[in-house]
Amino acid sequence: MTTTAILAAYQHLAVAIDILPTGRALSEKYAPAILRHLATDEADEAHRAARDLAADIESALDGPVSAQERDWILESLSDAYKTI
């Protein structure tokens, strides 16, 4: 997986992060790891962290989000999974 692909996936995931009430905590948990792995050319580890972030976003959908927010998040996840 390339750095560009991982960053594209993270862009899609950032939409979900912005919407979710727990998004900030997820961002603080995963963004540093993704960026650190990319900076040290550890694309496989960055890819794994992006997939873990996507899985945690999916889990967070059980929380308090509106139907419209849920649709936006699912669309963002779908776009991210196409990349990762």
mmCIF file of C-alpha atoms in Angstrom, residues 9-58:
data_model
loop_
_atom_site.group_PDB
_atom_site.id
_atom_site.type_symbol
_atom_site.label_atom_id
_atom_site.label_comp_id
_atom_site.label_asym_id
_atom_site.label_seq_id
_atom_site.Cartn_x
_atom_site.Cartn_y
_atom_site.Cartn_z
ATOM 1 C CA ALA A 9 -8.116 6.583 3.121
ATOM 2 C CA TYR A 10 -7.432 8.737 6.156
ATOM 3 C CA GLN A 11 -9.071 11.685 4.369
ATOM 4 C CA HIS A 12 -12.242 9.642 4.003
ATOM 5 C CA LEU A 13 -12.045 8.508 7.610
ATOM 6 C CA ALA A 14 -11.584 12.120 8.735
ATOM 7 C CA VAL A 15 -15.135 12.865 7.604
ATOM 8 C CA ALA A 16 -16.431 10.225 9.997
ATOM 9 C CA ILE A 17 -14.105 11.457 12.735
ATOM 10 C CA ASP A 18 -15.546 14.959 12.395
ATOM 11 C CA ILE A 19 -19.113 13.678 12.732
ATOM 12 C CA LEU A 20 -18.757 11.174 15.562
ATOM 13 C CA PRO A 21 -19.009 12.356 19.159
ATOM 14 C CA THR A 22 -16.022 10.107 19.919
ATOM 15 C CA GLY A 23 -14.143 11.230 16.812
ATOM 16 C CA ARG A 24 -11.602 13.370 18.609
ATOM 17 C CA ALA A 25 -10.568 10.483 20.847
ATOM 18 C CA LEU A 26 -10.252 8.196 17.825
ATOM 19 C CA SER A 27 -8.168 10.774 16.003
ATOM 20 C CA GLU A 28 -5.884 11.237 18.995
ATOM 21 C CA LYS A 29 -5.484 7.467 19.250
ATOM 22 C CA TYR A 30 -4.748 6.641 15.604
ATOM 23 C CA ALA A 31 -3.500 9.723 13.723
ATOM 24 C CA PRO A 32 -0.085 9.879 15.431
ATOM 25 C CA ALA A 33 0.545 6.185 14.745
ATOM 26 C CA ILE A 34 -0.495 6.448 11.103
ATOM 27 C CA LEU A 35 1.687 9.498 10.526
ATOM 28 C CA ARG A 36 4.641 8.026 12.436
ATOM 29 C CA HIS A 37 4.516 4.838 10.374
ATOM 30 C CA LEU A 38 4.281 6.805 7.143
ATOM 31 C CA ALA A 39 7.216 8.986 8.149
ATOM 32 C CA THR A 40 9.368 5.920 8.773
ATOM 33 C CA ASP A 41 8.296 4.128 5.583
ATOM 34 C CA GLU A 42 6.351 1.471 7.496
ATOM 35 C CA ALA A 43 3.427 1.400 5.075
ATOM 36 C CA ASP A 44 2.163 -1.978 6.299
ATOM 37 C CA GLU A 45 1.903 -0.682 9.875
ATOM 38 C CA ALA A 46 0.217 2.537 8.702
ATOM 39 C CA HIS A 47 -2.219 0.444 6.674
ATOM 40 C CA ARG A 48 -2.994 -1.705 9.721
ATOM 41 C CA ALA A 49 -3.585 1.396 11.871
ATOM 42 C CA ALA A 50 -5.928 2.866 9.229
ATOM 43 C CA ARG A 51 -7.922 -0.374 9.125
ATOM 44 C CA ASP A 52 -8.093 -0.422 12.942
ATOM 45 C CA LEU A 53 -9.366 3.156 12.891
ATOM 46 C CA ALA A 54 -12.044 2.221 10.351
ATOM 47 C CA ALA A 55 -13.123 -0.706 12.535
ATOM 48 C CA ASP A 56 -13.377 1.552 15.596
ATOM 49 C CA ILE A 57 -15.443 4.039 13.604
ATOM 50 C CA GLU A 58 -17.810 1.230 12.636
#
